[in-house]
Short mmCIF file of C-alpha atoms and ligand atoms in Angstrom, two decimals:
data_model
loop_
_atom_site.label_atom_id
_atom_site.label_comp_id
_atom_site.label_asym_id
_atom_site.label_seq_id
_atom_site.Cartn_x
_atom_site.Cartn_y
_atom_site.Cartn_z
CA MET A 1 -179.45 76.31 -67.57
CA SER A 2 -180.82 76.02 -70.49
CA ILE A 3 -183.19 73.57 -72.65
CA ARG A 4 -182.34 73.68 -76.59
CA VAL A 5 -184.88 71.22 -78.28
CA TYR A 6 -185.06 70.23 -82.03
CA ASN A 7 -188.24 71.75 -83.57
CA THR A 8 -189.77 69.61 -86.39
CA MET A 9 -190.87 73.28 -87.70
CA SER A 10 -188.65 75.27 -88.05
CA ARG A 11 -186.66 72.31 -88.58
CA SER A 12 -183.87 73.79 -86.00
CA VAL A 13 -182.21 73.24 -82.09
CA GLU A 14 -184.31 75.70 -80.89
CA GLU A 15 -184.01 77.10 -77.13
CA PHE A 16 -186.86 76.13 -75.11
CA VAL A 17 -188.98 79.00 -73.66
CA PRO A 18 -192.15 77.77 -72.09
CA LEU A 19 -194.97 79.83 -72.51
CA LYS A 20 -195.90 79.99 -68.15
CA THR A 21 -192.65 79.82 -65.90
CA GLY A 22 -191.81 77.09 -64.58
CA PHE A 23 -194.63 75.12 -66.11
CA VAL A 24 -195.23 72.59 -69.25
CA GLY A 25 -197.36 71.40 -71.04
CA MET A 26 -196.97 68.84 -73.00
CA TYR A 27 -199.60 66.86 -76.07
CA THR A 28 -198.10 62.95 -76.67
CA CYS A 29 -200.74 61.44 -79.23
CA GLY A 30 -201.51 57.91 -77.49
CA PRO A 31 -202.11 54.64 -79.34
CA THR A 32 -204.37 52.66 -81.46
CA VAL A 33 -205.70 50.11 -79.20
CA TYR A 34 -206.66 47.20 -81.33
CA ASN A 35 -203.48 45.30 -80.98
CA TYR A 36 -200.32 45.26 -78.47
CA ALA A 37 -197.34 48.02 -78.59
CA HIS A 38 -194.47 46.39 -80.42
CA ILE A 39 -191.17 48.35 -79.09
CA GLY A 40 -191.53 50.13 -81.99
CA ASN A 41 -194.13 52.18 -80.80
CA LEU A 42 -192.88 51.69 -77.29
CA ARG A 43 -189.56 53.58 -78.39
CA THR A 44 -191.35 56.32 -78.97
CA PHE A 45 -193.35 56.49 -75.51
CA LEU A 46 -189.73 56.39 -73.99
CA PHE A 47 -188.52 59.45 -76.45
CA GLU A 48 -191.76 61.32 -74.77
CA ASP A 49 -191.15 59.28 -71.40
CA LEU A 50 -187.24 60.94 -71.34
CA LEU A 51 -188.47 64.95 -72.61
CA LYS A 52 -190.63 65.13 -69.47
CA ARG A 53 -188.11 63.26 -67.28
CA MET A 54 -186.01 65.93 -68.11
CA LEU A 55 -188.09 69.59 -68.53
CA MET A 56 -188.71 67.73 -64.75
CA TYR A 57 -185.15 67.08 -63.96
CA ASN A 58 -184.87 71.61 -65.08
CA GLY A 59 -187.68 72.00 -62.12
CA TYR A 60 -190.22 72.50 -64.33
CA LYS A 61 -193.92 70.89 -63.25
CA VAL A 62 -196.00 69.34 -66.77
CA LYS A 63 -198.54 68.60 -67.59
CA HIS A 64 -199.09 66.13 -70.18
CA VAL A 65 -202.09 64.71 -71.48
CA MET A 66 -202.61 61.38 -73.19
CA ASN A 67 -205.17 60.42 -75.58
CA ILE A 68 -205.67 56.23 -76.66
CA THR A 69 -207.11 56.51 -79.71
CA ASP A 70 -209.95 53.97 -79.31
CA VAL A 71 -211.70 54.94 -82.40
CA GLY A 72 -211.77 56.53 -85.89
CA HIS A 73 -208.10 55.26 -86.64
CA LEU A 74 -208.78 54.33 -90.20
CA THR A 75 -206.63 51.89 -92.17
CA GLY A 76 -206.25 53.63 -94.91
CA ASP A 77 -203.73 57.85 -93.52
CA GLY A 78 -206.27 58.94 -96.50
CA ASP A 79 -209.76 57.95 -94.69
CA GLU A 80 -210.17 55.38 -96.87
CA GLY A 81 -210.20 51.39 -95.61
CA GLU A 82 -211.92 50.69 -92.29
CA ASP A 83 -211.85 51.16 -88.50
CA LYS A 84 -209.12 49.57 -86.68
CA VAL A 85 -210.80 49.68 -83.58
CA GLU A 86 -213.83 47.82 -84.87
CA LYS A 87 -211.45 45.63 -87.40
CA MET A 88 -210.08 43.43 -84.75
CA ALA A 89 -213.11 43.15 -83.36
CA HIS A 90 -215.25 41.82 -86.22
CA LYS A 91 -212.48 39.11 -86.94
CA MET A 92 -212.31 38.32 -82.72
CA HIS A 93 -215.51 38.32 -82.32
CA LYS A 94 -215.52 40.80 -80.03
CA THR A 95 -217.20 44.04 -79.67
CA SER A 96 -215.30 47.42 -80.38
CA TRP A 97 -215.61 48.37 -76.75
CA GLU A 98 -214.04 44.46 -75.91
CA ILE A 99 -210.74 45.49 -77.90
CA ALA A 100 -209.88 48.96 -77.09
CA ASP A 101 -210.58 47.63 -73.44
CA PHE A 102 -208.31 44.82 -73.52
CA TYR A 103 -205.43 46.64 -76.12
CA THR A 104 -205.74 50.29 -73.46
CA LYS A 105 -204.69 47.20 -70.24
CA ALA A 106 -202.26 45.36 -72.39
CA PHE A 107 -200.07 48.59 -73.45
CA PHE A 108 -201.00 50.50 -70.08
CA LYS A 109 -198.84 47.20 -68.66
CA ASP A 110 -196.22 47.67 -70.68
CA TYR A 111 -196.11 51.26 -70.37
CA ASP A 112 -195.86 50.66 -66.49
CA SER A 113 -192.75 47.46 -66.57
CA LEU A 114 -190.53 49.97 -68.74
CA ASN A 115 -191.12 52.72 -66.14
CA ILE A 116 -192.29 55.57 -67.66
CA ILE A 117 -194.09 57.75 -66.29
CA ARG A 118 -197.79 58.12 -66.53
CA PRO A 119 -199.06 61.05 -68.06
CA THR A 120 -201.17 63.51 -65.64
CA VAL A 121 -204.78 62.71 -66.95
CA VAL A 122 -204.96 59.02 -70.71
CA CYS A 123 -208.41 60.43 -72.12
CA LYS A 124 -210.16 57.83 -74.14
CA ALA A 125 -211.10 59.74 -77.32
CA THR A 126 -214.79 58.08 -76.74
CA ASP A 127 -215.66 60.42 -74.32
CA HIS A 128 -214.83 63.23 -76.05
CA ILE A 129 -216.82 62.82 -78.89
CA LYS A 130 -219.14 66.28 -77.43
CA GLU A 131 -215.80 67.73 -77.97
CA MET A 132 -214.91 66.61 -80.73
CA ILE A 133 -218.93 67.75 -82.64
CA ALA A 134 -217.82 71.21 -80.10
CA LEU A 135 -214.82 71.56 -82.23
CA ILE A 136 -216.51 70.61 -85.83
CA GLN A 137 -219.29 72.79 -85.86
CA ARG A 138 -216.59 75.58 -84.92
CA LEU A 139 -214.97 74.82 -87.63
CA GLU A 140 -218.48 75.17 -90.11
CA GLU A 141 -218.99 78.36 -88.28
CA LYS A 142 -215.83 79.65 -89.41
CA GLY A 143 -216.55 77.91 -93.45
CA HIS A 144 -213.93 76.01 -93.46
CA THR A 145 -215.90 72.69 -93.70
CA TYR A 146 -218.27 71.29 -96.39
CA ILE A 147 -219.88 67.99 -96.59
CA SER A 148 -219.97 65.78 -99.61
CA GLY A 149 -221.11 61.88 -99.61
CA GLY A 150 -222.58 62.05 -96.36
CA ASN A 151 -218.13 62.88 -94.42
CA VAL A 152 -217.64 66.13 -92.78
CA TYR A 153 -214.63 67.35 -94.54
CA PHE A 154 -211.99 69.56 -93.28
CA ASP A 155 -211.16 71.77 -96.72
CA ILE A 156 -207.44 72.65 -97.05
CA SER A 157 -207.60 75.10 -99.13
CA SER A 158 -209.89 77.13 -96.64
CA ILE A 159 -206.19 78.13 -95.18
CA SER A 160 -203.15 79.89 -96.33
CA ASP A 161 -199.95 77.71 -94.93
CA TYR A 162 -202.03 74.14 -94.56
CA GLY A 163 -198.98 71.75 -94.99
CA LYS A 164 -196.75 74.23 -92.66
CA LEU A 165 -195.15 71.12 -90.11
CA ALA A 166 -194.34 68.68 -92.92
CA ARG A 167 -193.08 71.84 -96.00
CA LEU A 168 -196.27 69.72 -98.41
CA LYS A 169 -195.29 71.84 -101.94
CA LEU A 170 -198.29 73.87 -102.43
CA ASP A 171 -197.88 72.83 -106.19
CA SER A 172 -198.19 68.97 -104.83
CA LEU A 173 -201.57 70.03 -103.33
CA GLN A 174 -203.25 71.68 -106.64
CA ASP A 175 -201.80 68.71 -108.59
CA ALA A 176 -203.84 66.36 -106.77
CA HIS A 177 -206.96 65.24 -108.09
CA ARG A 178 -204.10 63.51 -110.47
CA ASP A 179 -202.78 61.62 -107.69
CA ASP A 180 -203.69 58.29 -107.15
CA ILE A 181 -204.17 58.41 -103.47
CA PHE A 182 -206.86 59.94 -104.31
CA LEU A 183 -209.48 57.53 -102.87
CA ASP A 184 -211.90 59.23 -101.48
CA GLY A 185 -214.48 60.45 -104.53
CA ASN A 186 -216.19 62.87 -102.04
CA LYS A 187 -213.08 64.98 -101.92
CA LYS A 188 -212.94 68.36 -103.36
CA ASN A 189 -209.39 68.14 -102.95
CA PRO A 190 -207.20 64.14 -101.49
CA LYS A 191 -205.61 66.15 -99.10
CA ASP A 192 -208.78 67.60 -97.71
CA PHE A 193 -209.64 64.83 -94.24
CA VAL A 194 -213.31 63.52 -92.74
CA LEU A 195 -213.51 65.73 -89.66
CA TRP A 196 -216.73 62.92 -88.83
CA PHE A 197 -218.14 60.26 -91.03
CA THR A 198 -221.39 60.00 -91.90
CA ASN A 199 -221.55 57.26 -94.80
CA SER A 200 -223.39 54.80 -95.47
CA LYS A 201 -220.32 52.41 -96.18
CA PHE A 202 -220.10 52.25 -92.86
CA GLY A 203 -223.49 52.15 -91.58
CA ASN A 204 -222.21 48.66 -89.55
CA GLN A 205 -220.15 50.52 -87.83
CA GLU A 206 -220.08 49.90 -84.00
CA MET A 207 -219.31 52.57 -81.92
CA MET A 208 -221.70 55.35 -83.15
CA TRP A 209 -223.20 58.83 -81.94
CA ASP A 210 -225.68 61.12 -82.93
CA SER A 211 -224.21 64.90 -84.75
CA PRO A 212 -226.38 67.47 -86.24
CA TRP A 213 -224.14 65.78 -89.27
CA GLY A 214 -226.08 62.70 -89.01
CA ARG A 215 -225.24 59.57 -86.97
CA GLY A 216 -221.67 58.64 -86.88
CA PHE A 217 -218.19 58.68 -85.89
CA PRO A 218 -215.55 61.02 -85.59
CA GLY A 219 -212.31 61.41 -88.13
CA TRP A 220 -208.58 60.11 -85.98
CA HIS A 221 -206.68 63.84 -86.30
CA ILE A 222 -210.29 66.12 -85.29
CA GLU A 223 -210.11 63.63 -81.60
CA CYS A 224 -206.21 65.07 -80.71
CA SER A 225 -207.02 68.45 -81.71
CA ALA A 226 -210.24 68.49 -79.06
CA MET A 227 -209.38 66.69 -76.49
CA SER A 228 -205.02 68.58 -76.29
CA MET A 229 -207.80 71.59 -76.52
CA LYS A 230 -209.09 70.50 -73.02
CA TYR A 231 -206.79 70.04 -70.46
CA LEU A 232 -204.01 72.17 -72.21
CA GLY A 233 -206.48 75.45 -73.18
CA GLU A 234 -206.10 75.86 -77.03
CA SER A 235 -201.45 76.76 -76.47
CA PHE A 236 -199.20 74.75 -74.91
CA ASP A 237 -195.62 73.69 -75.26
CA PHE A 238 -195.23 70.66 -76.33
CA HIS A 239 -196.19 67.59 -79.08
CA CYS A 240 -195.48 64.52 -79.81
CA GLY A 241 -195.45 61.59 -81.84
CA GLY A 242 -193.37 59.29 -84.69
CA ILE A 243 -192.31 61.12 -87.57
CA ASP A 244 -194.85 59.18 -89.60
CA ALA A 245 -197.14 60.90 -88.07
CA ILE A 246 -195.57 64.70 -89.38
CA PRO A 247 -197.07 64.34 -93.27
CA VAL A 248 -200.41 63.44 -92.74
CA HIS A 249 -202.07 63.21 -88.64
CA HIS A 250 -199.97 66.70 -87.56
CA THR A 251 -200.19 68.10 -90.91
CA ASN A 252 -204.44 68.33 -90.63
CA GLU A 253 -204.14 68.55 -86.52
CA ILE A 254 -202.53 71.64 -87.45
CA ALA A 255 -204.23 72.56 -89.87
CA GLN A 256 -207.92 72.55 -87.95
CA SER A 257 -206.80 73.39 -84.47
CA GLU A 258 -205.71 76.55 -85.89
CA ALA A 259 -207.90 77.39 -88.13
CA ALA A 260 -210.77 77.24 -85.49
CA THR A 261 -209.31 79.14 -83.29
CA GLY A 262 -206.70 81.91 -85.27
CA HIS A 263 -204.04 82.04 -83.36
CA LYS A 264 -200.96 79.53 -83.82
CA TRP A 265 -201.03 75.91 -81.25
CA VAL A 266 -197.84 74.36 -80.20
CA ASN A 267 -194.83 76.18 -79.74
CA TYR A 268 -193.25 72.87 -80.23
CA TRP A 269 -193.48 69.94 -82.44
CA MET A 270 -191.41 66.05 -81.29
CA HIS A 271 -190.95 64.03 -83.67
CA GLY A 272 -189.41 60.13 -82.00
CA GLU A 273 -187.40 58.95 -85.34
CA PHE A 274 -188.54 54.98 -86.17
CA LEU A 275 -187.66 51.85 -84.90
CA LEU A 276 -186.49 48.98 -87.66
CA ASP A 277 -186.37 45.89 -87.58
CA ASP A 278 -184.72 43.42 -90.66
CA SER A 279 -188.04 44.55 -93.12
CA GLY A 280 -187.28 48.33 -92.34
CA LYS A 281 -189.99 50.27 -89.76
CA MET A 282 -191.04 48.61 -87.34
CA SER A 283 -195.22 48.18 -87.62
CA LYS A 284 -198.01 46.40 -86.74
CA SER A 285 -199.72 45.66 -89.64
CA ASN A 286 -197.10 43.51 -90.68
CA GLY A 287 -198.41 40.79 -88.66
CA GLU A 288 -195.14 39.47 -86.66
CA PHE A 289 -193.50 42.09 -85.13
CA LEU A 290 -191.73 42.21 -81.38
CA THR A 291 -193.28 43.36 -78.26
CA MET A 292 -192.89 43.75 -74.99
CA SER A 293 -193.55 40.32 -73.92
CA VAL A 294 -191.62 38.23 -76.11
CA LEU A 295 -188.54 39.77 -74.41
CA VAL A 296 -189.39 39.15 -71.53
CA GLY A 297 -190.27 35.47 -72.19
CA LYS A 298 -186.69 35.29 -73.37
CA GLY A 299 -185.90 36.23 -70.31
CA TYR A 300 -185.25 39.78 -70.53
CA ASP A 301 -185.75 42.60 -68.57
CA PRO A 302 -188.23 45.95 -69.98
CA MET A 303 -185.21 47.99 -68.20
CA ASP A 304 -182.21 46.40 -70.85
CA TYR A 305 -185.36 47.90 -74.32
CA ARG A 306 -184.98 51.07 -71.87
CA TYR A 307 -181.31 50.40 -71.48
CA PHE A 308 -181.56 49.81 -75.76
CA CYS A 309 -183.53 53.04 -77.00
CA LEU A 310 -180.64 55.29 -73.71
CA GLY A 311 -178.70 54.32 -76.24
CA GLY A 312 -179.55 55.66 -78.85
CA HIS A 313 -180.29 59.43 -79.93
CA TYR A 314 -184.09 59.56 -81.10
CA ARG A 315 -183.66 61.59 -83.78
CA SER A 316 -181.66 58.64 -84.94
CA GLN A 317 -182.96 55.32 -86.78
CA LEU A 318 -182.43 52.76 -83.98
CA LYS A 319 -181.97 49.18 -85.59
CA PHE A 320 -182.99 46.91 -83.39
CA SER A 321 -181.31 43.39 -83.29
CA TRP A 322 -181.15 40.43 -80.04
CA GLU A 323 -177.31 41.26 -79.90
CA ALA A 324 -177.01 44.59 -79.79
CA LEU A 325 -180.18 44.24 -76.53
CA ASP A 326 -177.59 41.69 -75.45
CA ALA A 327 -174.72 44.04 -75.31
CA ALA A 328 -177.53 46.09 -73.42
CA ARG A 329 -178.03 44.39 -71.00
CA LYS A 330 -174.56 43.76 -70.72
CA ALA A 331 -173.77 47.08 -69.72
CA ARG A 332 -176.85 47.66 -67.96
CA LEU A 333 -175.90 45.03 -65.78
CA GLY A 334 -172.80 46.63 -65.28
CA ILE A 335 -174.23 49.43 -64.07
CA VAL A 336 -176.76 47.68 -61.60
CA SER A 337 -173.46 45.80 -60.83
CA LYS A 338 -171.78 48.59 -59.52
CA VAL A 339 -174.72 50.00 -57.67
CA GLY A 340 -174.40 46.91 -55.52
CA GLU A 341 -171.22 47.47 -55.02
CA LEU A 342 -171.60 50.82 -53.76
CA LEU A 343 -174.49 49.70 -51.28
CA ALA A 344 -172.89 47.17 -50.29
CA LYS A 345 -170.06 48.71 -48.58
CA GLY A 346 -172.95 51.23 -47.03
CA ALA A 347 -173.26 54.22 -49.15
CA ARG A 348 -175.81 56.50 -48.39
CA ARG A 349 -177.45 59.10 -50.16
CA SER A 350 -176.31 63.12 -49.73
CA ALA A 351 -175.92 66.02 -50.90
CA LEU A 352 -174.15 66.88 -53.80
CA ALA A 353 -170.97 68.89 -51.84
CA SER A 354 -168.18 68.86 -53.60
CA ASP A 355 -166.09 70.42 -56.82
CA GLU A 356 -166.43 67.01 -58.84
CA ALA A 357 -169.50 66.71 -58.00
CA LYS A 358 -170.99 69.37 -59.48
CA ARG A 359 -168.69 69.63 -62.14
CA LEU A 360 -170.22 65.66 -63.33
CA LYS A 361 -174.35 67.33 -63.06
CA ALA A 362 -172.91 69.55 -65.52
CA GLU A 363 -171.93 67.51 -67.59
CA PHE A 364 -174.70 65.19 -67.66
CA THR A 365 -177.41 68.01 -68.00
CA GLU A 366 -175.56 70.28 -70.01
CA HIS A 367 -175.05 66.58 -72.66
CA ILE A 368 -180.02 65.96 -71.59
CA ASN A 369 -180.69 70.01 -71.82
CA ASN A 370 -179.10 69.63 -75.77
CA ASP A 371 -182.20 67.94 -76.97
CA LEU A 372 -181.41 64.69 -75.25
CA SER A 373 -179.41 63.79 -75.69
CA SER A 374 -179.66 60.40 -73.40
CA PRO A 375 -175.95 58.60 -75.33
CA ARG A 376 -173.84 60.76 -74.05
CA ALA A 377 -176.51 60.96 -71.02
CA LEU A 378 -175.57 57.40 -69.86
CA ALA A 379 -170.70 58.06 -71.28
CA ASP A 380 -171.89 60.39 -68.22
CA LEU A 381 -173.45 57.83 -65.30
CA PHE A 382 -170.07 55.98 -66.43
CA ALA A 383 -168.01 58.74 -65.63
CA VAL A 384 -168.80 58.63 -62.11
CA PHE A 385 -167.85 55.14 -61.22
CA LYS A 386 -164.41 56.42 -62.58
CA SER A 387 -164.62 58.88 -61.25
CA GLY A 388 -162.29 60.12 -57.64
CA LEU A 389 -165.73 60.87 -55.61
CA GLY A 390 -166.07 59.20 -52.22
CA ASP A 391 -168.76 56.08 -52.66
CA ASP A 392 -172.26 58.56 -51.15
CA GLU A 393 -171.29 60.76 -54.19
CA LYS A 394 -171.52 58.39 -56.45
CA TYR A 395 -174.18 56.32 -55.38
CA SER A 396 -176.25 60.09 -55.49
CA LEU A 397 -175.15 61.34 -58.54
CA VAL A 398 -176.19 57.99 -59.62
CA LEU A 399 -179.81 58.04 -58.21
CA ASP A 400 -179.98 61.64 -59.57
CA PHE A 401 -179.12 60.20 -63.15
CA ASP A 402 -181.06 58.43 -63.15
CA GLN A 403 -184.20 60.61 -62.22
CA VAL A 404 -184.02 60.98 -66.50
CA LEU A 405 -182.93 57.52 -67.75
CA GLY A 406 -185.40 56.23 -64.99
CA LEU A 407 -183.36 52.62 -65.12
CA GLU A 408 -184.53 52.05 -61.63
CA LEU A 409 -181.34 52.51 -60.34
CA ASP A 410 -183.52 53.26 -56.84
CA LYS A 411 -184.42 49.64 -56.64
CA VAL A 412 -180.97 47.43 -57.00
CA THR A 413 -180.28 46.89 -53.58
CA ALA A 414 -176.74 44.99 -52.34
CA LYS A 415 -178.39 42.27 -51.11
CA ARG A 416 -179.67 41.19 -54.84
CA GLU A 417 -176.68 41.26 -55.20
CA GLU A 418 -175.28 39.19 -53.26
CA GLY A 419 -178.22 36.20 -53.71
CA VAL A 420 -178.11 37.15 -57.89
CA GLN A 421 -174.57 38.24 -59.10
CA GLU A 422 -173.12 36.21 -57.26
CA LEU A 423 -174.88 32.66 -57.98
CA ASP A 424 -172.40 29.80 -57.97
CA PRO A 425 -172.55 27.54 -60.26
CA GLU A 426 -174.76 24.81 -57.50
CA LEU A 427 -177.31 27.13 -56.20
CA LYS A 428 -177.40 28.45 -60.85
CA MET A 429 -178.11 24.95 -61.62
CA LEU A 430 -180.56 23.46 -58.66
CA LEU A 431 -182.69 27.38 -59.63
CA GLN A 432 -182.40 25.68 -63.03
CA GLU A 433 -183.98 22.46 -62.17
CA ARG A 434 -186.24 23.25 -59.95
CA ALA A 435 -187.45 25.34 -63.44
CA ASP A 436 -188.13 22.64 -64.92
CA ALA A 437 -189.51 20.89 -62.87
CA LYS A 438 -192.36 22.75 -62.05
CA LYS A 439 -192.21 23.36 -65.82
CA ALA A 440 -193.83 19.98 -65.83
CA LYS A 441 -195.53 20.38 -62.81
CA ASP A 442 -193.61 18.61 -60.56
CA TRP A 443 -193.95 19.71 -57.94
CA ALA A 444 -193.24 17.02 -55.52
CA ALA A 445 -189.57 17.17 -56.99
CA ALA A 446 -189.95 21.43 -56.70
CA ASP A 447 -190.17 21.35 -53.31
CA ARG A 448 -187.08 18.90 -52.57
CA ILE A 449 -184.86 21.41 -54.40
CA ARG A 450 -186.25 24.56 -52.86
CA ALA A 451 -186.36 22.62 -49.29
CA ALA A 452 -182.34 21.66 -50.41
CA LEU A 453 -181.67 25.92 -51.20
CA LYS A 454 -182.81 26.82 -47.68
CA ALA A 455 -180.56 24.03 -46.71
CA LYS A 456 -177.87 26.20 -48.10
CA GLY A 457 -179.40 29.28 -46.70
CA PHE A 458 -181.13 31.10 -49.70
CA VAL A 459 -185.58 30.86 -49.97
CA VAL A 460 -186.18 31.04 -53.43
CA LYS A 461 -188.25 33.94 -54.83
CA ASP A 462 -190.21 33.89 -57.87
CA THR A 463 -190.94 36.80 -59.39
CA PRO A 464 -192.03 38.72 -62.64
CA GLN A 465 -188.51 37.94 -64.15
CA GLY A 466 -187.76 34.75 -62.60
CA PRO A 467 -187.08 32.83 -60.00
CA VAL A 468 -184.74 35.43 -57.52
CA LEU A 469 -182.44 33.51 -54.20
CA GLU A 470 -182.43 35.86 -51.14
CA LYS A 471 -180.45 34.58 -48.43
CA ASN A 472 -181.82 33.39 -45.49
P1 AMP B 501 -200.32 53.44 -82.88
O1 AMP B 501 -200.15 52.57 -82.17
O2 AMP B 501 -200.31 53.20 -83.93
O3 AMP B 501 -201.10 54.79 -83.75
O4 AMP B 501 -199.28 54.49 -83.19
C1 AMP B 501 -198.06 54.97 -81.60
C2 AMP B 501 -197.31 55.55 -82.25
O5 AMP B 501 -195.93 54.84 -82.17
C3 AMP B 501 -197.32 57.14 -82.92
O6 AMP B 501 -196.69 58.09 -82.51
C4 AMP B 501 -195.95 56.17 -84.29
O7 AMP B 501 -195.82 56.85 -85.08
C5 AMP B 501 -195.15 55.16 -83.45
N1 AMP B 501 -194.58 54.66 -84.14
C6 AMP B 501 -194.93 54.36 -84.97
N2 AMP B 501 -194.40 52.59 -85.40
C7 AMP B 501 -192.97 52.78 -84.95
C8 AMP B 501 -192.10 52.97 -85.48
N3 AMP B 501 -191.35 51.45 -86.04
N4 AMP B 501 -190.80 53.08 -84.48
C9 AMP B 501 -190.29 54.40 -83.14
N5 AMP B 501 -192.31 54.56 -83.19
C10 AMP B 501 -193.48 54.54 -84.18
ZN1 ZN B 502 -203.09 62.60 -82.55
#
């Protein structure tokens, strides 16, 4: 079945044609590791996971490369401000390496908890300085750079199509000298961008390397160009990120990559819309933001958030509220409970043999292949339970769809259903009393309650999602 995706470059839905039959090369801009990822960032990583799962569902072998930005991302988009990782290191009295390492680990903890498939290659910017220097040298040889105030800049007037992804107007670029965002006086044009910083203003920067232009560190954009080309070649299929990457980061990545190679770099550009909170776009620099651990601390399962995100199309803004998350949780638990019922009736994985099962699968595929229509794909999942299929086919179809949805429905067991979903009020009360006793460090009371539960035929198991009762 054909796959159609919205390409930001053409501003239209296009049929996907891979560069190499059966194979997809995909690069997604990774996190800047100076703080925890907020749930808005994670929405973008969930959208990229959905894209990857859809491609795999269609039989493609996907090579997914994601970077970790641990140096070079400044607080300002116009090359002004401080390196975000260094800034946090100073604030926390840690080294930049420690900060980057800590938040990279925290990032992957969230990533895994959301059942996002790990990239084929994860590459840290600080491990690829050699490749970045080589790429800058290539640009220098072709006359696309200049040195000013100690930094190496990309000269946007050296190419004819700067800004094509964001459809920046040339007039405004020419006029830009009068632009009040012209914060770096070393630039010939405010849209020129730094490839390598050696400017004395960064004299105290901890992460620095020797280079042909002096000791310094790379600009943020060159990282993604150098690493994606190292692992995926000089042309590949997909490049993704959040929509905020379009006007500067991705625009500059394209400019330097295509200037260096002399040909088209990426075939499909896909961007996820923002998650909004009450104040607008959820953002790390706002100070207050929601993380997965806040959600889990309030008793939500990461799969509730995954379900919540699937409920909106990736190209639409999504407004976060606790009520909406509650509704997602309720709907998801309804599905879990239905899967548990099927298992309790002895359902097993089987081939999808009936015409009805094939029709339902075709509809699901049609929706997910149509620019990742996840809300319709969720409706298709509900349709399975309402269908007249036998239990085995229902169960098998649910697991088939879940290869794309990633809601961990393969982990549902009939046993868990009996133990937790249908908990009677007395057992619930005992579990709560045990939790309170543990909180108060009253271990004797906690043990007494455990014994009382055992006498009723249940064993308490403490899981990351909280205590769970299993039949003895
Ligand atoms: P960062 O770690 O800041 O480099 O951001 C990681 C990813 O999250 C990038 O692709 C951003 O475009 C994306 N992003 C940032 N804020 C939001 C938001 N509120 N909603 C969705 N994606 C976002
Ligand atoms: Zn990038």
